[in-house]
PDB file of N, CA and C in Angstrom:
ATOM      1  N   MET M   1      37.422 -21.935 -29.260  1.00 43.00           N
ATOM      2  CA  MET M   1      36.306 -21.071 -28.960  1.00 43.00           C
ATOM      3  C   MET M   1      36.781 -19.626 -28.947  1.00 43.00           C
ATOM      4  N   ARG M   2      35.967 -18.731 -29.447  1.00 47.00           N
ATOM      5  CA  ARG M   2      36.279 -17.318 -29.503  1.00 47.00           C
ATOM      6  C   ARG M   2      36.167 -16.674 -28.142  1.00 47.00           C
ATOM      7  N   GLU M   3      37.110 -15.794 -27.807  1.00 53.00           N
ATOM      8  CA  GLU M   3      37.044 -15.089 -26.531  1.00 53.00           C
ATOM      9  C   GLU M   3      36.185 -13.845 -26.676  1.00 53.00           C
ATOM     10  N   GLY M   4      35.669 -13.363 -25.564  1.00 49.00           N
ATOM     11  CA  GLY M   4      34.845 -12.154 -25.562  1.00 49.00           C
ATOM     12  C   GLY M   4      33.566 -12.407 -24.796  1.00 49.00           C
ATOM     13  N   THR M   5      32.724 -11.406 -24.770  1.00 47.00           N
ATOM     14  CA  THR M   5      31.450 -11.509 -24.057  1.00 47.00           C
ATOM     15  C   THR M   5      30.452 -12.261 -24.920  1.00 47.00           C
ATOM     16  N   GLN M   6      29.913 -13.331 -24.388  1.00 49.00           N
ATOM     17  CA  GLN M   6      28.960 -14.161 -25.105  1.00 49.00           C
ATOM     18  C   GLN M   6      27.535 -13.677 -24.846  1.00 49.00           C
ATOM     19  N   ILE M   7      26.656 -13.861 -25.806  1.00 50.00           N
ATOM     20  CA  ILE M   7      25.246 -13.536 -25.620  1.00 50.00           C
ATOM     21  C   ILE M   7      24.731 -14.325 -24.425  1.00 50.00           C
ATOM     22  N   GLY M   8      24.012 -13.649 -23.548  1.00 48.00           N
ATOM     23  CA  GLY M   8      23.494 -14.280 -22.351  1.00 48.00           C
ATOM     24  C   GLY M   8      24.398 -14.095 -21.141  1.00 48.00           C
ATOM     25  N   ASP M   9      25.659 -13.698 -21.357  1.00 49.00           N
ATOM     26  CA  ASP M   9      26.579 -13.427 -20.254  1.00 49.00           C
ATOM     27  C   ASP M   9      26.049 -12.231 -19.456  1.00 49.00           C
ATOM     28  N   GLU M  10      26.293 -12.220 -18.149  1.00 50.00           N
ATOM     29  CA  GLU M  10      25.780 -11.132 -17.312  1.00 50.00           C
ATOM     30  C   GLU M  10      26.348  -9.771 -17.678  1.00 50.00           C
ATOM     31  N   ASN M  11      27.455  -9.724 -18.419  1.00 48.00           N
ATOM     32  CA  ASN M  11      28.027  -8.455 -18.864  1.00 48.00           C
ATOM     33  C   ASN M  11      27.588  -8.063 -20.271  1.00 48.00           C
ATOM     34  N   PHE M  12      26.773  -8.896 -20.903  1.00 44.00           N
ATOM     35  CA  PHE M  12      26.266  -8.576 -22.229  1.00 44.00           C
ATOM     36  C   PHE M  12      25.182  -7.519 -22.076  1.00 44.00           C
ATOM     37  N   ALA M  13      25.112  -6.556 -22.982  1.00 47.00           N
ATOM     38  CA  ALA M  13      24.246  -5.383 -22.851  1.00 47.00           C
ATOM     39  C   ALA M  13      22.762  -5.695 -22.682  1.00 47.00           C
ATOM     40  N   ASP M  14      22.293  -6.837 -23.174  1.00 45.00           N
ATOM     41  CA  ASP M  14      20.861  -7.116 -23.059  1.00 45.00           C
ATOM     42  C   ASP M  14      20.529  -8.141 -21.968  1.00 45.00           C
ATOM     43  N   HIS M  15      21.495  -8.442 -21.108  1.00 40.00           N
ATOM     44  CA  HIS M  15      21.246  -9.401 -20.033  1.00 40.00           C
ATOM     45  C   HIS M  15      20.240  -8.813 -19.049  1.00 40.00           C
ATOM     46  N   ILE M  16      19.169  -9.550 -18.767  1.00 44.00           N
ATOM     47  CA  ILE M  16      18.150  -9.095 -17.820  1.00 44.00           C
ATOM     48  C   ILE M  16      18.704  -9.204 -16.416  1.00 44.00           C
ATOM     49  N   GLY M  17      18.627  -8.107 -15.666  1.00 46.00           N
ATOM     50  CA  GLY M  17      19.056  -8.126 -14.276  1.00 46.00           C
ATOM     51  C   GLY M  17      20.501  -7.738 -14.052  1.00 46.00           C
ATOM     52  N   GLY M  18      21.214  -7.316 -15.054  1.00 46.00           N
ATOM     53  CA  GLY M  18      22.590  -6.902 -14.827  1.00 46.00           C
ATOM     54  C   GLY M  18      23.299  -6.581 -16.116  1.00 46.00           C
ATOM     55  N   GLY M  19      24.530  -6.189 -15.998  1.00 48.00           N
ATOM     56  CA  GLY M  19      25.358  -5.934 -17.156  1.00 48.00           C
ATOM     57  C   GLY M  19      25.355  -4.494 -17.612  1.00 48.00           C
ATOM     58  N   ILE M  20      25.880  -4.297 -18.779  1.00 54.00           N
ATOM     59  CA  ILE M  20      26.144  -2.978 -19.323  1.00 54.00           C
ATOM     60  C   ILE M  20      24.867  -2.172 -19.563  1.00 54.00           C
ATOM     61  N   GLY M  21      23.789  -2.785 -19.992  1.00 60.00           N
ATOM     62  CA  GLY M  21      22.587  -2.059 -20.372  1.00 60.00           C
ATOM     63  C   GLY M  21      21.623  -1.745 -19.253  1.00 60.00           C
ATOM     64  N   VAL M  22      22.013  -1.930 -18.005  1.00 67.00           N
ATOM     65  CA  VAL M  22      21.096  -1.708 -16.884  1.00 67.00           C
ATOM     66  C   VAL M  22      21.171  -0.260 -16.437  1.00 67.00           C
ATOM     67  N   PRO M  23      20.051   0.465 -16.455  1.00 69.00           N
ATOM     68  CA  PRO M  23      20.072   1.862 -16.038  1.00 69.00           C
ATOM     69  C   PRO M  23      20.195   1.986 -14.514  1.00 69.00           C
ATOM     70  N   PRO M  24      20.698   3.130 -14.043  1.00 74.00           N
ATOM     71  CA  PRO M  24      20.778   3.342 -12.598  1.00 74.00           C
ATOM     72  C   PRO M  24      19.382   3.483 -12.007  1.00 74.00           C
ATOM     73  N   GLU M  25      19.264   3.202 -10.725  1.00 73.00           N
ATOM     74  CA  GLU M  25      17.991   3.368 -10.028  1.00 73.00           C
ATOM     75  C   GLU M  25      18.076   4.532  -9.070  1.00 73.00           C
ATOM     76  N   LEU M  26      17.035   5.341  -9.037  1.00 69.00           N
ATOM     77  CA  LEU M  26      16.903   6.375  -8.028  1.00 69.00           C
ATOM     78  C   LEU M  26      16.330   5.680  -6.806  1.00 69.00           C
ATOM     79  N   ILE M  27      17.112   5.572  -5.729  1.00 71.00           N
ATOM     80  CA  ILE M  27      16.692   4.745  -4.607  1.00 71.00           C
ATOM     81  C   ILE M  27      16.125   5.531  -3.428  1.00 71.00           C
ATOM     82  N   GLU M  28      16.322   6.844  -3.392  1.00 65.00           N
ATOM     83  CA  GLU M  28      15.786   7.613  -2.278  1.00 65.00           C
ATOM     84  C   GLU M  28      15.664   9.074  -2.667  1.00 65.00           C
ATOM     85  N   ALA M  29      14.614   9.727  -2.177  1.00 68.00           N
ATOM     86  CA  ALA M  29      14.440  11.167  -2.334  1.00 68.00           C
ATOM     87  C   ALA M  29      13.944  11.712  -1.005  1.00 68.00           C
ATOM     88  N   ALA M  30      14.526  12.818  -0.560  1.00 66.00           N
ATOM     89  CA  ALA M  30      14.147  13.402   0.729  1.00 66.00           C
ATOM     90  C   ALA M  30      14.075  14.909   0.625  1.00 66.00           C
ATOM     91  N   VAL M  31      13.042  15.483   1.215  1.00 67.00           N
ATOM     92  CA  VAL M  31      12.894  16.935   1.251  1.00 67.00           C
ATOM     93  C   VAL M  31      13.989  17.512   2.135  1.00 67.00           C
ATOM     94  N   VAL M  32      14.619  18.581   1.677  1.00 64.00           N
ATOM     95  CA  VAL M  32      15.724  19.212   2.394  1.00 64.00           C
ATOM     96  C   VAL M  32      15.205  20.249   3.377  1.00 64.00           C
ATOM     97  N   GLY M  33      15.736  20.241   4.591  1.00 55.00           N
ATOM     98  CA  GLY M  33      15.477  21.295   5.559  1.00 55.00           C
ATOM     99  C   GLY M  33      14.078  21.327   6.138  1.00 55.00           C
ATOM    100  N   LEU M  34      13.413  20.201   6.183  1.00 49.00           N
ATOM    101  CA  LEU M  34      12.068  20.163   6.759  1.00 49.00           C
ATOM    102  C   LEU M  34      12.156  20.283   8.272  1.00 49.00           C
ATOM    103  N   PRO M  35      11.668  21.384   8.840  1.00 42.00           N
ATOM    104  CA  PRO M  35      11.741  21.545  10.296  1.00 42.00           C
ATOM    105  C   PRO M  35      10.917  20.488  11.022  1.00 42.00           C
ATOM    106  N   LYS M  36      11.407  20.048  12.163  1.00 40.00           N
ATOM    107  CA  LYS M  36      10.671  19.080  12.968  1.00 40.00           C
ATOM    108  C   LYS M  36       9.425  19.742  13.542  1.00 40.00           C
ATOM    109  N   ASP M  37       8.333  18.984  13.618  1.00 36.00           N
ATOM    110  CA  ASP M  37       7.075  19.435  14.210  1.00 36.00           C
ATOM    111  C   ASP M  37       6.528  20.702  13.567  1.00 36.00           C
ATOM    112  N   ALA M  38       6.782  20.902  12.275  1.00 36.00           N
ATOM    113  CA  ALA M  38       6.269  22.096  11.607  1.00 36.00           C
ATOM    114  C   ALA M  38       5.746  21.728  10.235  1.00 36.00           C
ATOM    115  N   CYS M  39       4.723  22.409   9.802  1.00 37.00           N
ATOM    116  CA  CYS M  39       4.194  22.234   8.462  1.00 37.00           C
ATOM    117  C   CYS M  39       4.623  23.465   7.676  1.00 37.00           C
ATOM    118  N   THR M  40       5.488  23.268   6.712  1.00 41.00           N
ATOM    119  CA  THR M  40       6.038  24.399   5.962  1.00 41.00           C
ATOM    120  C   THR M  40       6.180  23.997   4.509  1.00 41.00           C
ATOM    121  N   ASP M  41       6.815  24.830   3.713  1.00 51.00           N
ATOM    122  CA  ASP M  41       7.089  24.474   2.329  1.00 51.00           C
ATOM    123  C   ASP M  41       8.588  24.528   2.107  1.00 51.00           C
ATOM    124  N   THR M  42       9.023  23.957   1.011  1.00 81.00           N
ATOM    125  CA  THR M  42      10.449  23.953   0.701  1.00 81.00           C
ATOM    126  C   THR M  42      10.647  23.901  -0.797  1.00 81.00           C
ATOM    127  N   THR M  43      11.885  24.086  -1.233  1.00 86.00           N
ATOM    128  CA  THR M  43      12.172  24.141  -2.661  1.00 86.00           C
ATOM    129  C   THR M  43      13.319  23.233  -3.084  1.00 86.00           C
ATOM    130  N   SER M  44      13.750  22.302  -2.239  1.00 87.00           N
ATOM    131  CA  SER M  44      14.851  21.408  -2.584  1.00 87.00           C
ATOM    132  C   SER M  44      14.539  19.968  -2.202  1.00 87.00           C
ATOM    133  N   VAL M  45      15.050  19.044  -3.012  1.00 86.00           N
ATOM    134  CA  VAL M  45      14.910  17.616  -2.745  1.00 86.00           C
ATOM    135  C   VAL M  45      16.269  16.963  -2.995  1.00 86.00           C
ATOM    136  N   ASP M  46      16.729  16.152  -2.044  1.00 86.00           N
ATOM    137  CA  ASP M  46      17.949  15.375  -2.232  1.00 86.00           C
ATOM    138  C   ASP M  46      17.569  14.029  -2.814  1.00 86.00           C
ATOM    139  N   VAL M  47      18.328  13.566  -3.810  1.00 87.00           N
ATOM    140  CA  VAL M  47      18.081  12.257  -4.410  1.00 87.00           C
ATOM    141  C   VAL M  47      19.346  11.414  -4.325  1.00 87.00           C
ATOM    142  N   LEU M  48      19.160  10.114  -4.181  1.00 86.00           N
ATOM    143  CA  LEU M  48      20.271   9.180  -4.049  1.00 86.00           C
ATOM    144  C   LEU M  48      20.102   8.073  -5.074  1.00 86.00           C
ATOM    145  N   PHE M  49      21.170   7.807  -5.845  1.00 87.00           N
ATOM    146  CA  PHE M  49      21.168   6.733  -6.831  1.00 87.00           C
ATOM    147  C   PHE M  49      21.922   5.534  -6.285  1.00 87.00           C
ATOM    148  N   ASN M  50      21.734   4.377  -6.921  1.00 86.00           N
ATOM    149  CA  ASN M  50      22.363   3.141  -6.466  1.00 86.00           C
ATOM    150  C   ASN M  50      23.757   2.932  -7.064  1.00 86.00           C
ATOM    151  N   GLU M  51      24.280   3.920  -7.762  1.00 86.00           N
ATOM    152  CA  GLU M  51      25.616   3.813  -8.347  1.00 86.00           C
ATOM    153  C   GLU M  51      26.186   5.201  -8.577  1.00 86.00           C
ATOM    154  N   VAL M  52      27.465   5.270  -8.856  1.00 86.00           N
ATOM    155  CA  VAL M  52      28.133   6.534  -9.161  1.00 86.00           C
ATOM    156  C   VAL M  52      27.543   7.079 -10.458  1.00 86.00           C
ATOM    157  N   MET M  53      27.224   8.371 -10.442  1.00 84.00           N
ATOM    158  CA  MET M  53      26.571   8.979 -11.585  1.00 84.00           C
ATOM    159  C   MET M  53      27.514   9.902 -12.335  1.00 84.00           C
ATOM    160  N   GLY M  54      27.231  10.117 -13.629  1.00 82.00           N
ATOM    161  CA  GLY M  54      28.052  10.963 -14.480  1.00 82.00           C
ATOM    162  C   GLY M  54      27.508  12.374 -14.585  1.00 82.00           C
ATOM    163  N   VAL M  55      28.065  13.116 -15.506  1.00 79.00           N
ATOM    164  CA  VAL M  55      27.747  14.534 -15.660  1.00 79.00           C
ATOM    165  C   VAL M  55      26.307  14.772 -16.131  1.00 79.00           C
ATOM    166  N   SER M  56      25.683  13.808 -16.792  1.00 81.00           N
ATOM    167  CA  SER M  56      24.305  13.993 -17.263  1.00 81.00           C
ATOM    168  C   SER M  56      23.328  14.193 -16.111  1.00 81.00           C
ATOM    169  N   THR M  57      23.731  13.835 -14.911  1.00 86.00           N
ATOM    170  CA  THR M  57      22.836  13.988 -13.764  1.00 86.00           C
ATOM    171  C   THR M  57      22.654  15.436 -13.347  1.00 86.00           C
ATOM    172  N   THR M  58      23.462  16.352 -13.869  1.00 90.00           N
ATOM    173  CA  THR M  58      23.352  17.760 -13.469  1.00 90.00           C
ATOM    174  C   THR M  58      22.456  18.576 -14.399  1.00 90.00           C
ATOM    175  N   ILE M  59      21.772  17.933 -15.309  1.00 92.00           N
ATOM    176  CA  ILE M  59      20.860  18.616 -16.227  1.00 92.00           C
ATOM    177  C   ILE M  59      19.455  18.597 -15.624  1.00 92.00           C
ATOM    178  N   GLY M  60      18.932  19.770 -15.277  1.00 94.00           N
ATOM    179  CA  GLY M  60      17.645  19.875 -14.589  1.00 94.00           C
ATOM    180  C   GLY M  60      16.478  19.242 -15.314  1.00 94.00           C
ATOM    181  N   THR M  61      16.460  19.330 -16.630  1.00 94.00           N
ATOM    182  CA  THR M  61      15.333  18.773 -17.387  1.00 94.00           C
ATOM    183  C   THR M  61      15.313  17.252 -17.397  1.00 94.00           C
ATOM    184  N   ASN M  62      16.341  16.613 -16.833  1.00 92.00           N
ATOM    185  CA  ASN M  62      16.338  15.155 -16.702  1.00 92.00           C
ATOM    186  C   ASN M  62      15.508  14.694 -15.506  1.00 92.00           C
ATOM    187  N   TYR M  63      14.956  15.635 -14.743  1.00 92.00           N
ATOM    188  CA  TYR M  63      14.162  15.317 -13.549  1.00 92.00           C
ATOM    189  C   TYR M  63      12.800  15.982 -13.655  1.00 92.00           C
ATOM    190  N   VAL M  64      11.772  15.266 -13.210  1.00 93.00           N
ATOM    191  CA  VAL M  64      10.415  15.795 -13.191  1.00 93.00           C
ATOM    192  C   VAL M  64       9.820  15.505 -11.822  1.00 93.00           C
ATOM    193  N   ILE M  65       9.225  16.528 -11.221  1.00 92.00           N
ATOM    194  CA  ILE M  65       8.513  16.338  -9.958  1.00 92.00           C
ATOM    195  C   ILE M  65       7.022  16.327 -10.263  1.00 92.00           C
ATOM    196  N   SER M  66       6.309  15.406  -9.643  1.00 91.00           N
ATOM    197  CA  SER M  66       4.866  15.311  -9.842  1.00 91.00           C
ATOM    198  C   SER M  66       4.212  14.902  -8.530  1.00 91.00           C
ATOM    199  N   GLY M  67       2.913  14.870  -8.528  1.00 90.00           N
ATOM    200  CA  GLY M  67       2.155  14.499  -7.336  1.00 90.00           C
ATOM    201  C   GLY M  67       1.561  15.718  -6.649  1.00 90.00           C
ATOM    202  N   PRO M  68       0.646  15.486  -5.712  1.00 90.00           N
ATOM    203  CA  PRO M  68      -0.042  16.602  -5.051  1.00 90.00           C
ATOM    204  C   PRO M  68       0.889  17.512  -4.249  1.00 90.00           C
ATOM    205  N   GLY M  69       2.019  17.010  -3.798  1.00 87.00           N
ATOM    206  CA  GLY M  69       2.954  17.821  -3.037  1.00 87.00           C
ATOM    207  C   GLY M  69       3.785  18.765  -3.883  1.00 87.00           C
ATOM    208  N   ARG M  70       3.699  18.628  -5.210  1.00 91.00           N
ATOM    209  CA  ARG M  70       4.463  19.510  -6.104  1.00 91.00           C
ATOM    210  C   ARG M  70       4.133  20.971  -5.867  1.00 91.00           C
ATOM    211  N   GLY M  71       2.900  21.238  -5.487  1.00 91.00           N
ATOM    212  CA  GLY M  71       2.492  22.615  -5.222  1.00 91.00           C
ATOM    213  C   GLY M  71       2.677  23.492  -6.440  1.00 91.00           C
ATOM    214  N   THR M  72       3.411  24.613  -6.272  1.00 93.00           N
ATOM    215  CA  THR M  72       3.607  25.554  -7.364  1.00 93.00           C
ATOM    216  C   THR M  72       5.005  25.463  -7.993  1.00 93.00           C
ATOM    217  N   LEU M  73       5.744  24.392  -7.688  1.00 93.00           N
ATOM    218  CA  LEU M  73       7.049  24.214  -8.317  1.00 93.00           C
ATOM    219  C   LEU M  73       6.879  23.923  -9.803  1.00 93.00           C
ATOM    220  N   SER M  74       7.828  24.390 -10.616  1.00 96.00           N
ATOM    221  CA  SER M  74       7.817  24.017 -12.026  1.00 96.00           C
ATOM    222  C   SER M  74       8.130  22.523 -12.130  1.00 96.00           C
ATOM    223  N   GLU M  75       7.893  21.955 -13.284  1.00 96.00           N
ATOM    224  CA  GLU M  75       8.067  20.513 -13.471  1.00 96.00           C
ATOM    225  C   GLU M  75       9.504  20.049 -13.223  1.00 96.00           C
ATOM    226  N   SER M  76      10.497  20.826 -13.654  1.00 97.00           N
ATOM    227  CA  SER M  76      11.908  20.452 -13.504  1.00 97.00           C
ATOM    228  C   SER M  76      12.632  21.479 -12.639  1.00 97.00           C
ATOM    229  N   PRO M  77      13.662  21.033 -11.901  1.00 95.00           N
ATOM    230  CA  PRO M  77      14.397  21.961 -11.035  1.00 95.00           C
ATOM    231  C   PRO M  77      15.236  22.950 -11.845  1.00 95.00           C
ATOM    232  N   ASP M  78      15.552  24.087 -11.218  1.00 96.00           N
ATOM    233  CA  ASP M  78      16.403  25.091 -11.846  1.00 96.00           C
ATOM    234  C   ASP M  78      17.879  24.746 -11.712  1.00 96.00           C
ATOM    235  N   PHE M  79      18.232  24.068 -10.627  1.00 94.00           N
ATOM    236  CA  PHE M  79      19.626  23.698 -10.370  1.00 94.00           C
ATOM    237  C   PHE M  79      19.709  22.260  -9.894  1.00 94.00           C
ATOM    238  N   VAL M  80      20.806  21.591 -10.264  1.00 93.00           N
ATOM    239  CA  VAL M  80      21.122  20.259  -9.751  1.00 93.00           C
ATOM    240  C   VAL M  80      22.553  20.328  -9.236  1.00 93.00           C
ATOM    241  N   ASP M  81      22.722  20.140  -7.934  1.00 91.00           N
ATOM    242  CA  ASP M  81      24.042  20.192  -7.311  1.00 91.00           C
ATOM    243  C   ASP M  81      24.484  18.796  -6.910  1.00 91.00           C
ATOM    244  N   ILE M  82      25.748  18.493  -7.153  1.00 91.00           N
ATOM    245  CA  ILE M  82      26.320  17.202  -6.776  1.00 91.00           C
ATOM    246  C   ILE M  82      26.706  17.252  -5.304  1.00 91.00           C
ATOM    247  N   LEU M  83      26.152  16.339  -4.503  1.00 88.00           N
ATOM    248  CA  LEU M  83      26.491  16.227  -3.083  1.00 88.00           C
ATOM    249  C   LEU M  83      27.565  15.173  -2.858  1.00 88.00           C
ATOM    250  N   SER M  84      27.512  14.114  -3.650  1.00 89.00           N
ATOM    251  CA  SER M  84      28.516  13.046  -3.622  1.00 89.00           C
ATOM    252  C   SER M  84      28.415  12.320  -4.955  1.00 89.00           C
ATOM    253  N   ALA M  85      29.186  11.257  -5.128  1.00 88.00           N
ATOM    254  CA  ALA M  85      29.169  10.518  -6.391  1.00 88.00           C
ATOM    255  C   ALA M  85      27.797   9.922  -6.700  1.00 88.00           C
ATOM    256  N   GLU M  86      26.997   9.642  -5.671  1.00 86.00           N
ATOM    257  CA  GLU M  86      25.672   9.043  -5.856  1.00 86.00           C
ATOM    258  C   GLU M  86      24.521   9.960  -5.454  1.00 86.00           C
ATOM    259  N   ALA M  87      24.791  11.103  -4.826  1.00 86.00           N
ATOM    260  CA  ALA M  87      23.729  11.957  -4.285  1.00 86.00           C
ATOM    261  C   ALA M  87      23.728  13.339  -4.928  1.00 86.00           C
ATOM    262  N   LEU M  88      22.517  13.856  -5.169  1.00 88.00           N
ATOM    263  CA  LEU M  88      22.322  15.163  -5.792  1.00 88.00           C
ATOM    264  C   LEU M  88      21.273  15.956  -5.028  1.00 88.00           C
ATOM    265  N   ARG M  89      21.305  17.277  -5.176  1.00 88.00           N
ATOM    266  CA  ARG M  89      20.254  18.137  -4.627  1.00 88.00           C
ATOM    267  C   ARG M  89      19.578  18.853  -5.792  1.00 88.00           C
ATOM    268  N   LEU M  90      18.263  18.659  -5.917  1.00 90.00           N
ATOM    269  CA  LEU M  90      17.453  19.339  -6.916  1.00 90.00           C
ATOM    270  C   LEU M  90      16.869  20.582  -6.252  1.00 90.00           C
ATOM    271  N   THR M  91      17.046  21.760  -6.884  1.00 91.00           N
ATOM    272  CA  THR M  91      16.585  23.009  -6.273  1.00 91.00           C
ATOM    273  C   THR M  91      15.777  23.832  -7.264  1.00 91.00           C
ATOM    274  N   TRP M  92      14.645  24.334  -6.794  1.00 93.00           N
ATOM    275  CA  TRP M  92      13.792  25.230  -7.555  1.00 93.00           C
ATOM    276  C   TRP M  92      13.961  26.635  -6.982  1.00 93.00           C
ATOM    277  N   THR M  93      14.026  27.658  -7.854  1.00 93.00           N
ATOM    278  CA  THR M  93      14.219  29.032  -7.386  1.00 93.00           C
ATOM    279  C   THR M  93      12.912  29.763  -7.127  1.00 93.00           C
ATOM    280  N   SER M  94      11.814  29.207  -7.590  1.00 93.00           N
ATOM    281  CA  SER M  94      10.517  29.830  -7.317  1.00 93.00           C
ATOM    282  C   SER M  94       9.466  28.746  -7.141  1.00 93.00           C
ATOM    283  N   GLY M  95       8.385  29.103  -6.513  1.00 91.00           N
ATOM    284  CA  GLY M  95       7.327  28.150  -6.230  1.00 91.00           C
ATOM    285  C   GLY M  95       7.545  27.499  -4.870  1.00 91.00           C
ATOM    286  N   LYS M  96       6.556  26.744  -4.433  1.00 88.00           N
ATOM    287  CA  LYS M  96       6.638  26.105  -3.123  1.00 88.00           C
ATOM    288  C   LYS M  96       6.032  24.711  -3.180  1.00 88.00           C
ATOM    289  N   MET M  97       6.715  23.782  -2.526  1.00 87.00           N
ATOM    290  CA  MET M  97       6.244  22.414  -2.389  1.00 87.00           C
ATOM    291  C   MET M  97       5.276  22.361  -1.205  1.00 87.00           C
ATOM    292  N   LEU M  98       4.274  21.515  -1.286  1.00 85.00           N
ATOM    293  CA  LEU M  98       3.328  21.353  -0.184  1.00 85.00           C
ATOM    294  C   LEU M  98       3.798  20.219   0.716  1.00 85.00           C
ATOM    295  N   ILE M  99       4.193  20.538   1.922  1.00 78.00           N
ATOM    296  CA  ILE M  99       4.666  19.543   2.873  1.00 78.00           C
ATOM    297  C   ILE M  99       3.468  18.751   3.399  1.00 78.00           C
ATOM    298  N   GLY M 100       3.669  17.472   3.577  1.00 80.00           N
ATOM    299  CA  GLY M 100       2.599  16.594   4.035  1.00 80.00           C
ATOM    300  C   GLY M 100       1.890  15.902   2.885  1.00 80.00           C
ATOM    301  N   GLU M 101       2.220  16.280   1.662  1.00 83.00           N
ATOM    302  CA  GLU M 101       1.651  15.652   0.471  1.00 83.00           C
ATOM    303  C   GLU M 101       2.756  14.870  -0.245  1.00 83.00           C
ATOM    304  N   ASP M 102       2.375  13.863  -0.992  1.00 83.00           N
ATOM    305  CA  ASP M 102       3.337  13.031  -1.701  1.00 83.00           C
ATOM    306  C   ASP M 102       3.860  13.699  -2.973  1.00 83.00           C
ATOM    307  N   VAL M 103       5.127  13.453  -3.270  1.00 85.00           N
ATOM    308  CA  VAL M 103       5.714  13.841  -4.551  1.00 85.00           C
ATOM    309  C   VAL M 103       6.433  12.634  -5.131  1.00 85.00           C
ATOM    310  N   THR M 104       6.573  12.653  -6.435  1.00 87.00           N
ATOM    311  CA  THR M 104       7.344  11.635  -7.135  1.00 87.00           C
ATOM    312  C   THR M 104       8.405  12.349  -7.951  1.00 87.00           C
ATOM    313  N   ILE M 105       9.649  11.879  -7.842  1.00 88.00           N
ATOM    314  CA  ILE M 105      10.736  12.395  -8.659  1.00 88.00           C
ATOM    315  C   ILE M 105      11.050  11.345  -9.714  1.00 88.00           C
ATOM    316  N   THR M 106      10.955  11.729 -10.985  1.00 89.00           N
ATOM    317  CA  THR M 106      11.270  10.827 -12.088  1.00 89.00           C
ATOM    318  C   THR M 106      12.561  11.308 -12.740  1.00 89.00           C
ATOM    319  N   ALA M 107      13.520  10.411 -12.875  1.00 88.00           N
ATOM    320  CA  ALA M 107      14.798  10.725 -13.517  1.00 88.00           C
ATOM    321  C   ALA M 107      14.892   9.993 -14.844  1.00 88.00           C
ATOM    322  N   THR M 108      15.226  10.715 -15.908  1.00 88.00           N
ATOM    323  CA  THR M 108      15.390  10.102 -17.227  1.00 88.00           C
ATOM    324  C   THR M 108      16.707  10.591 -17.839  1.00 88.00           C
ATOM    325  N   ASN M 109      17.269   9.799 -18.701  1.00 86.00           N
ATOM    326  CA  ASN M 109      18.510  10.150 -19.408  1.00 86.00           C
ATOM    327  C   ASN M 109      19.683  10.454 -18.490  1.00 86.00           C
ATOM    328  N   VAL M 110      19.744   9.802 -17.349  1.00 83.00           N
ATOM    329  CA  VAL M 110      20.875   9.981 -16.441  1.00 83.00           C
ATOM    330  C   VAL M 110      21.703   8.704 -16.401  1.00 83.00           C
ATOM    331  N   HIS M 111      23.000   8.871 -16.310  1.00 78.00           N
ATOM    332  CA  HIS M 111      23.895   7.712 -16.241  1.00 78.00           C
ATOM    333  C   HIS M 111      25.224   8.142 -15.696  1.00 78.00           C
TER     334      HIS M 111
END
């Protein structure tokens, strides 16, 4: 029998539920610096992935913010700072997020 990764093996690129072809998941997003007991606006969001991320995660256009809480922020952040191997901070230099409203952060082309 030939050695190597067989079709259907969990390490094969098209294996459902695992293996090489599984994209990372964005598992948490939190508004930065939200004062307790206050309704304010902010311009940064921390995001956490379920695995160590590479350099593509620092490209702002790989992230889109949407939802009623987006307020006057542009669609993509101006800066992406690495906080740890799995955590990043998305920062906008202008505009304001509406606190108390929902936002969705969509990450694409990150690995």
